[in-house]
mmCIF file of C-alpha atoms and ligand atoms in Angstrom:
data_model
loop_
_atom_site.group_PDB
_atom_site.id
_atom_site.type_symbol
_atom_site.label_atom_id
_atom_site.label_comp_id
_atom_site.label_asym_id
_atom_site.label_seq_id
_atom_site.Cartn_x
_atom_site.Cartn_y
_atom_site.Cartn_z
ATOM 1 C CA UNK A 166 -46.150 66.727 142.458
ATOM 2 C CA UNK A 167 -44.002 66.067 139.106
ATOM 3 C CA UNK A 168 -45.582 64.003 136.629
ATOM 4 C CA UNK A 169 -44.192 60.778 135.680
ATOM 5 C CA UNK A 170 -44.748 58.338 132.614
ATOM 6 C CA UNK A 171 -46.493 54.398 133.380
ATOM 7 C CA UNK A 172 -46.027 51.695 131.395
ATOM 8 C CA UNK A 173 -48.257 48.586 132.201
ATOM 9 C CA UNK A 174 -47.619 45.655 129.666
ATOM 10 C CA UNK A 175 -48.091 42.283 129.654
ATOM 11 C CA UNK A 176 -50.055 39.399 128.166
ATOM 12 C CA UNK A 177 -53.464 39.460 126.611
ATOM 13 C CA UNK A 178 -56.404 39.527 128.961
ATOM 14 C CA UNK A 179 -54.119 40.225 131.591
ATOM 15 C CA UNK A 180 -56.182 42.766 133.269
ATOM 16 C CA UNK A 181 -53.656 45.448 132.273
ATOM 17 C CA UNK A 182 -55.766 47.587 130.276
ATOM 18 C CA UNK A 183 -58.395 47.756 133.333
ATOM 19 C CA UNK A 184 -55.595 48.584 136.175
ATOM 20 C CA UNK A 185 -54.305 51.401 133.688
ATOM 21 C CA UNK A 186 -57.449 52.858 133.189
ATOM 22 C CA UNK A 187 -58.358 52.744 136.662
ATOM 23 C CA UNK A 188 -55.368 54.297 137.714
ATOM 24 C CA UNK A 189 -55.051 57.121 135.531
ATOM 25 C CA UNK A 190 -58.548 58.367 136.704
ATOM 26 C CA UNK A 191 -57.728 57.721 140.195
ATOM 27 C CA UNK A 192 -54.791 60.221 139.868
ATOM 28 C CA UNK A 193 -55.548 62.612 137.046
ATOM 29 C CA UNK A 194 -53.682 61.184 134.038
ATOM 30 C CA UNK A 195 -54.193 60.573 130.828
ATOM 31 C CA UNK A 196 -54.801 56.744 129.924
ATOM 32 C CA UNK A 197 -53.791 55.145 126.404
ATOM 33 C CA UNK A 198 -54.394 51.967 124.601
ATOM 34 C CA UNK A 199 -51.332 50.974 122.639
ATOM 35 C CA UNK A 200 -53.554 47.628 121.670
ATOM 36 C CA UNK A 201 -56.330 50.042 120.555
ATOM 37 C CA UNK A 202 -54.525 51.477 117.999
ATOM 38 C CA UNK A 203 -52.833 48.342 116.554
ATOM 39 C CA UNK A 204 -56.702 47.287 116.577
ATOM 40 C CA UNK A 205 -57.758 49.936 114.409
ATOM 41 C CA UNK A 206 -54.853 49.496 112.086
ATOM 42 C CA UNK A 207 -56.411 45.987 111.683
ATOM 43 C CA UNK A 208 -59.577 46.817 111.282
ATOM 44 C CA UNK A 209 -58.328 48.876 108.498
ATOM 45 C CA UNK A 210 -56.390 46.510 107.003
ATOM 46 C CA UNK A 211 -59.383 44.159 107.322
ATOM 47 C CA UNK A 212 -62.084 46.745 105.446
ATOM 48 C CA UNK A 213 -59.618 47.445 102.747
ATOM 49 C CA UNK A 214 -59.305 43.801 101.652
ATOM 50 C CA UNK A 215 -55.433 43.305 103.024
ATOM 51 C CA UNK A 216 -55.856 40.418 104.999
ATOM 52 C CA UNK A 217 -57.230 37.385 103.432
ATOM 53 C CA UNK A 218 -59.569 35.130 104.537
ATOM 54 C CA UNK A 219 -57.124 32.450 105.302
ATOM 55 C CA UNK A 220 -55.513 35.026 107.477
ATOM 56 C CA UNK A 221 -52.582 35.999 105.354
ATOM 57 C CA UNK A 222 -51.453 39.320 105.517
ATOM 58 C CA UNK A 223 -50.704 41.915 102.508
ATOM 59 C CA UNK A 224 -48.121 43.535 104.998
ATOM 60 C CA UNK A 225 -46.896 46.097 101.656
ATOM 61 C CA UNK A 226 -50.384 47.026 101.240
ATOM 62 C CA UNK A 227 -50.797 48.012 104.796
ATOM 63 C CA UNK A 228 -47.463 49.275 104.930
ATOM 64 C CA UNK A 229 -48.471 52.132 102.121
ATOM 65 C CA UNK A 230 -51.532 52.610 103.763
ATOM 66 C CA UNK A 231 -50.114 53.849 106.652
ATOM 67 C CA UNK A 232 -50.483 57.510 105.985
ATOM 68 C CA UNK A 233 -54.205 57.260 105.588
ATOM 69 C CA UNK A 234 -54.259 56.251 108.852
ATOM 70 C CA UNK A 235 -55.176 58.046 111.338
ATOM 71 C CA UNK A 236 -56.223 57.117 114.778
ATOM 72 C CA UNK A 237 -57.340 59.138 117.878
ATOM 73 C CA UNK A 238 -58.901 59.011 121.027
ATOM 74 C CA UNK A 239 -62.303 60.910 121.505
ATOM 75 C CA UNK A 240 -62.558 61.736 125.421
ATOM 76 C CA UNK A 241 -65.825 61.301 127.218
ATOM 77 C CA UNK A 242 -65.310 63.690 130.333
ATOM 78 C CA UNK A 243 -68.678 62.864 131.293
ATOM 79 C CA UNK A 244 -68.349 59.190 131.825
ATOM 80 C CA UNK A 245 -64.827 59.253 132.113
ATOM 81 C CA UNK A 246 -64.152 56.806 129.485
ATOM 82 C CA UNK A 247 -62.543 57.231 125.748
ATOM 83 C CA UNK A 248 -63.438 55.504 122.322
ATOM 84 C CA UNK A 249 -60.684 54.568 119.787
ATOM 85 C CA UNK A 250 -61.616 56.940 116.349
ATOM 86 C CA UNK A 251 -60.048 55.380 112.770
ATOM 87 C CA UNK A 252 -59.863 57.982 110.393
ATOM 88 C CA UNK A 253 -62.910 60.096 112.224
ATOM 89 C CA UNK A 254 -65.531 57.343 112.623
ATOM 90 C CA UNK A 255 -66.115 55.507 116.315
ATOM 91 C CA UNK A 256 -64.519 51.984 116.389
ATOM 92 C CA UNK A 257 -64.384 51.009 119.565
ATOM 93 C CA UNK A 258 -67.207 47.659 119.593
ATOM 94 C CA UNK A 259 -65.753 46.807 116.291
ATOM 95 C CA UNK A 260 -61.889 46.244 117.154
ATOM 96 C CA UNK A 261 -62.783 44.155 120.230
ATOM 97 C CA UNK A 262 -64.891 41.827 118.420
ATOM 98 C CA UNK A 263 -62.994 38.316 117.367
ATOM 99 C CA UNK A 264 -62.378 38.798 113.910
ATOM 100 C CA UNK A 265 -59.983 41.804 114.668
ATOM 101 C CA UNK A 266 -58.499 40.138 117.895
ATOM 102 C CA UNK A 267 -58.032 36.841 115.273
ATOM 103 C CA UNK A 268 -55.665 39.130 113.397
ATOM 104 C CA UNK A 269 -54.292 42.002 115.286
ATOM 105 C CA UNK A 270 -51.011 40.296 116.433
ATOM 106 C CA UNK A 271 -49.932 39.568 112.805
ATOM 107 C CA UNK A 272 -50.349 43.389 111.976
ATOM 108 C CA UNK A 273 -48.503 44.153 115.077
ATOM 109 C CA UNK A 274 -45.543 42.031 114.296
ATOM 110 C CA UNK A 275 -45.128 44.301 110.826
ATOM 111 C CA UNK A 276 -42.029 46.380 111.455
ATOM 112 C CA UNK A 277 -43.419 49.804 109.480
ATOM 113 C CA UNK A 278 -46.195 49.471 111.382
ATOM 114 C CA UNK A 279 -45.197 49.192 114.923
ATOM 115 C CA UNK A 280 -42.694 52.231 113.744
ATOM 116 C CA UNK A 281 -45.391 54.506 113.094
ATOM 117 C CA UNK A 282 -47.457 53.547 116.290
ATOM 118 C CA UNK A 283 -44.509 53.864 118.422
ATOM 119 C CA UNK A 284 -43.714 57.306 116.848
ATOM 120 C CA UNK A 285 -47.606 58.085 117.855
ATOM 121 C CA UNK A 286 -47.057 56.677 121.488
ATOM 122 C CA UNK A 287 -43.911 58.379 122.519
ATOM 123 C CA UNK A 288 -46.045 61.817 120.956
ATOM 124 C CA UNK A 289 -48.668 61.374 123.767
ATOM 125 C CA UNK A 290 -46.060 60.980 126.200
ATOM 126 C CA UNK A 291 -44.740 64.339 125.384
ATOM 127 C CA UNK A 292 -46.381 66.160 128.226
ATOM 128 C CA UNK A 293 -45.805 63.143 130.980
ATOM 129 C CA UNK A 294 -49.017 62.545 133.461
ATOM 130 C CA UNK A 295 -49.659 59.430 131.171
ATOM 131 C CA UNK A 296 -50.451 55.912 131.865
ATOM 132 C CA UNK A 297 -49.968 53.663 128.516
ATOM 133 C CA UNK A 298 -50.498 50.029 128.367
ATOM 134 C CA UNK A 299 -49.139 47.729 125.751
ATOM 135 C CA UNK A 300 -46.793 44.907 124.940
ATOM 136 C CA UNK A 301 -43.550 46.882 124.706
ATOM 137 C CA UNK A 302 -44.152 50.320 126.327
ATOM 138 C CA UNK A 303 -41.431 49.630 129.315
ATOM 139 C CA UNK A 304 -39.091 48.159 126.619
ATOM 140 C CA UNK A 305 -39.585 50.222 123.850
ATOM 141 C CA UNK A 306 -41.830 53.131 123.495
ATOM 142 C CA UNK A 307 -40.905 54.495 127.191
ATOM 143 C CA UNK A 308 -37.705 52.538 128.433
ATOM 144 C CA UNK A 309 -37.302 55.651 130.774
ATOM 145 C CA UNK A 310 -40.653 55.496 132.752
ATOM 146 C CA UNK A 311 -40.347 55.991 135.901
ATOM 147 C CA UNK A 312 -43.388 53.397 136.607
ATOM 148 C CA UNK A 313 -43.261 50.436 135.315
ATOM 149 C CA UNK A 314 -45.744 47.505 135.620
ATOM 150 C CA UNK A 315 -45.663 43.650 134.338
ATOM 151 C CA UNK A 316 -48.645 42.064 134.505
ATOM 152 C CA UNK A 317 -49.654 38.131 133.881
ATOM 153 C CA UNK A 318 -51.924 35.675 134.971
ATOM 154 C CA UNK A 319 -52.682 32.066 134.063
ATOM 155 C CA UNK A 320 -53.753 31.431 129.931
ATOM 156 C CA UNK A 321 -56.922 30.059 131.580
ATOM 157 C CA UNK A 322 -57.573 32.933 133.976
ATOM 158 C CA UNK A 323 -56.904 35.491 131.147
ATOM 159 C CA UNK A 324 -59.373 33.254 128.819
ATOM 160 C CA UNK A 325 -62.453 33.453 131.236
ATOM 161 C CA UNK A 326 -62.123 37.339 132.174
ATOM 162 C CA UNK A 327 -61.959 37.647 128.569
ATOM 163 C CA UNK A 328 -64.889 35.102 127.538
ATOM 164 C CA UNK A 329 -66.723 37.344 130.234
ATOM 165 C CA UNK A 330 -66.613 40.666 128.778
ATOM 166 C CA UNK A 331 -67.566 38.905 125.707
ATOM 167 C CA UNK A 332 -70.632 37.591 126.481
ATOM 168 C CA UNK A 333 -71.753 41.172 128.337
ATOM 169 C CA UNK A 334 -71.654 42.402 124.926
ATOM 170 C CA UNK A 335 -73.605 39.476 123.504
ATOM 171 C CA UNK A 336 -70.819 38.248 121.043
ATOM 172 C CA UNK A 337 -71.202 34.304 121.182
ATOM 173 C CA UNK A 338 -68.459 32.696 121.685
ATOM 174 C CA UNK A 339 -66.698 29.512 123.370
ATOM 175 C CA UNK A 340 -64.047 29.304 126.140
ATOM 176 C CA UNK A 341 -62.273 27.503 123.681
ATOM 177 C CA UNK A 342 -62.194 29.457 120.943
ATOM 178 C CA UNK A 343 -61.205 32.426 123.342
ATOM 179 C CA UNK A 344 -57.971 30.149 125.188
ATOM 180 C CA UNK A 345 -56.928 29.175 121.329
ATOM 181 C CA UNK A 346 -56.672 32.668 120.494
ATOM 182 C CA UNK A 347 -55.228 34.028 123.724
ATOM 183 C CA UNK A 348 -52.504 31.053 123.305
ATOM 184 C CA UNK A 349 -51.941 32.071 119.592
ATOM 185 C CA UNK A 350 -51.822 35.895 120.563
ATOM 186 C CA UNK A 351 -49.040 35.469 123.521
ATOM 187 C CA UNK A 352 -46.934 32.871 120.804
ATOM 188 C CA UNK A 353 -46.771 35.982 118.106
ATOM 189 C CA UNK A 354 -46.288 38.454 120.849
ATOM 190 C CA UNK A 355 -43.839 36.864 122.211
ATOM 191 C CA UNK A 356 -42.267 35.227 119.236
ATOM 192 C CA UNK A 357 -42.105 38.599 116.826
ATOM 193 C CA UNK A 358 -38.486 39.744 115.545
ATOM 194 C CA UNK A 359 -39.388 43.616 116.331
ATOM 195 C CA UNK A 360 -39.627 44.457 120.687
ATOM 196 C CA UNK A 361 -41.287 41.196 121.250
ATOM 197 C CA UNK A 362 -43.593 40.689 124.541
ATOM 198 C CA UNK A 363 -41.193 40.602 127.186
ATOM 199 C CA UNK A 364 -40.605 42.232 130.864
ATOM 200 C CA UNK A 365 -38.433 45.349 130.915
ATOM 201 C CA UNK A 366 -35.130 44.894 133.525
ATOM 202 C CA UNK A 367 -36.872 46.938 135.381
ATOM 203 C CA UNK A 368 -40.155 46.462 135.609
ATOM 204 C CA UNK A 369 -41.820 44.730 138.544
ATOM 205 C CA UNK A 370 -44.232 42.359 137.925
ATOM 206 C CA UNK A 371 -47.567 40.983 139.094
ATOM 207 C CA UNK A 372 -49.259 37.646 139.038
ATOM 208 C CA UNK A 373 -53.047 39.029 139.476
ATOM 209 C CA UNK A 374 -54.278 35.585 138.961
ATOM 210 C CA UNK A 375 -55.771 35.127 142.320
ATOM 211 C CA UNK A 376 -56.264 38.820 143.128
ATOM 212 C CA UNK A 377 -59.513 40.894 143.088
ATOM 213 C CA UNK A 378 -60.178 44.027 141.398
ATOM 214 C CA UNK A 379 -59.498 45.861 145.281
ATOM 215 C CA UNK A 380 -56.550 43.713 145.651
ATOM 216 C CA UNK A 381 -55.185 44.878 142.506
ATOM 217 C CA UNK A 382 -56.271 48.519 142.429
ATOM 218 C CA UNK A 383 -54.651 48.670 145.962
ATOM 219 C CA UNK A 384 -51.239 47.371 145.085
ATOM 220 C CA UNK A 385 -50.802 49.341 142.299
ATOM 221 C CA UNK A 386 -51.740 52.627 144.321
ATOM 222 C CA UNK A 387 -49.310 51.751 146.809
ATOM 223 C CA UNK A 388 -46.281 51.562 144.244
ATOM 224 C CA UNK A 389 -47.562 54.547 142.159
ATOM 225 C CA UNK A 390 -47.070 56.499 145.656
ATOM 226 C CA UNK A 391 -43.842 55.133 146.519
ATOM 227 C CA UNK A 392 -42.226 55.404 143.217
ATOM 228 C CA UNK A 393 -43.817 59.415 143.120
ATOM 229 C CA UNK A 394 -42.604 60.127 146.352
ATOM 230 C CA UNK A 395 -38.624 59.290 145.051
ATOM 231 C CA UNK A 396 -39.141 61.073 142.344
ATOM 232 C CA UNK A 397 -39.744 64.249 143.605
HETATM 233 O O1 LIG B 775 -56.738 43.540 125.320
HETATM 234 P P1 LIG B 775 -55.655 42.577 124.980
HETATM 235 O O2 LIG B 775 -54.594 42.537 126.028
HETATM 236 O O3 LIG B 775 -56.131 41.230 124.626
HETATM 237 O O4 LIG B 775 -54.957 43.085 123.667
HETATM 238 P P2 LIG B 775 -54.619 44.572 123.281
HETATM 239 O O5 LIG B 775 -53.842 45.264 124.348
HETATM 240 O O6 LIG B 775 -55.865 45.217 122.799
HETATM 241 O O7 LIG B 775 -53.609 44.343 122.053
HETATM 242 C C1 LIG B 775 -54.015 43.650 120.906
HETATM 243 C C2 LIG B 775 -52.794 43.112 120.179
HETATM 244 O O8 LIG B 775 -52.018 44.211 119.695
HETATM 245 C C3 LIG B 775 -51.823 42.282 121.000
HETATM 246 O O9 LIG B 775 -52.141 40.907 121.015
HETATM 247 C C4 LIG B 775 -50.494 42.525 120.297
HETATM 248 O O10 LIG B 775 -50.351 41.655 119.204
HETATM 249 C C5 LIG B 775 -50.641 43.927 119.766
HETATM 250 N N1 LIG B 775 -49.957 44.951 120.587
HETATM 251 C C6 LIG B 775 -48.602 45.130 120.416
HETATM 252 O O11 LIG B 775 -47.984 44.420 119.657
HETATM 253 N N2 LIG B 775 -47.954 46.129 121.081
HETATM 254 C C7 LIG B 775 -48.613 46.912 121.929
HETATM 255 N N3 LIG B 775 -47.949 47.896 122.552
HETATM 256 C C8 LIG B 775 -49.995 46.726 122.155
HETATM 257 C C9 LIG B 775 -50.646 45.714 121.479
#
């Protein structure tokens, strides 16, 4: 069977990065993070001293540092999972934790930046067999992928999935303060001059507010299927 590209964006908490991992290991493909490596630009940006601790942004600074950047993504075969690497070191806990998610959508909107990441992005796309989730991967990074997904639930839905996965890793935190910064994440996202959040023509969309994991893993089997069948 020919492999295609899938692009699963959408809003934060959505669920999207789950149903993209989950499908690329039920069929074989490669799965990235778009949001991963905008986290570890971040968390650069935050060790370095460029974002200040009334959340302004040195966007020049981060801008020049953008060459000393360099993100991957080290491959557990074993487990079937992947960590985000900055510049050779394991980051994966760190860029999850609140601080970064507090200022990860103000790096993101940062024109030179989402330049270089989508320059990375289309790179791993090269070879096709991917599955890449993100806020403008049907818009921007792949408008020509043959798969793609638009996913969104409720701002309270999104803040209690999130609040959950949270607390398994023992970060305290409030439903509150999670809503407040799922709300201020979707207002930048969606609010940014450069490929702001926003559904491709194209892509069809899903409401998993009320679904369950099955649900949702089943639907999008069913239209990875159909849309691989037309296409070869
Ligand atoms: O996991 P969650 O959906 O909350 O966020 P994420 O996918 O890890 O992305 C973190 C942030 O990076 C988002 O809130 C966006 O500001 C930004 N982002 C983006 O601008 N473009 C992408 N393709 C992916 C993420």
């Amino acid at each position: 069977m020919k492999n295609i590209i899938i692009a699963i964006d959408g809003y934060s908490s959505s669920g999207k990065s789950s149903m993209a991992k989950w499908l690329a290991a039920r069929i074989g493909y490669r799965y990235i993070d778009s949001g991963a490596m905008y986290r570890a630009v971040t968390l650069y940006a935050m060790r370095n001293g460029m974002i200040h601790p009334d959340g302004s942004v040195d966007d020049q600074a981060i801008v020049k540092s953008l060459p000393l950047i360099k993100i991957d993504f080290k491959v557990d075969r074993q487990s079937d999972s992947q960590a985000t690497m900055l510049n050779g070191e394991i980051v994966e806990s760190e860029i999850r934790d609140m601080p970064v998610s507090n200022n990860v959508s103000a790096v993101a909107a940062i024109p030179a930046v989402r330049h270089a990441l989508v320059d990375m992005q289309q790179a791993f796309g090269n070879e096709k067999g991917i599955v890449m989730d993100g806020r403008d991967i049907g818009t921007t990074v792949f408008p020509n992928a043959e798969m793609k997904v638009f996913v969104n639930a409720s701002p309270q839905t999104r803040a209690q999935r999130r609040l959950l996965e949270l607390s398994a890793k023992g970060v305290a935190t409030t439903f509150e303060e999670v809503l407040a910064n799922v709300v201020h994440r979707d207002h930048i996202d969606t609010t940014r001059a450069e490929s702001p959040l926003r559904r491709a023509e194209d892509a069809i969309e899903l409401d998993n507010s009320n679904m369950s994991i099955e649900e949702q893993s089943d639907w999008l089997l069913k239209l990875f299927n159909k849309i691989s069948s037309c296409n070869n």
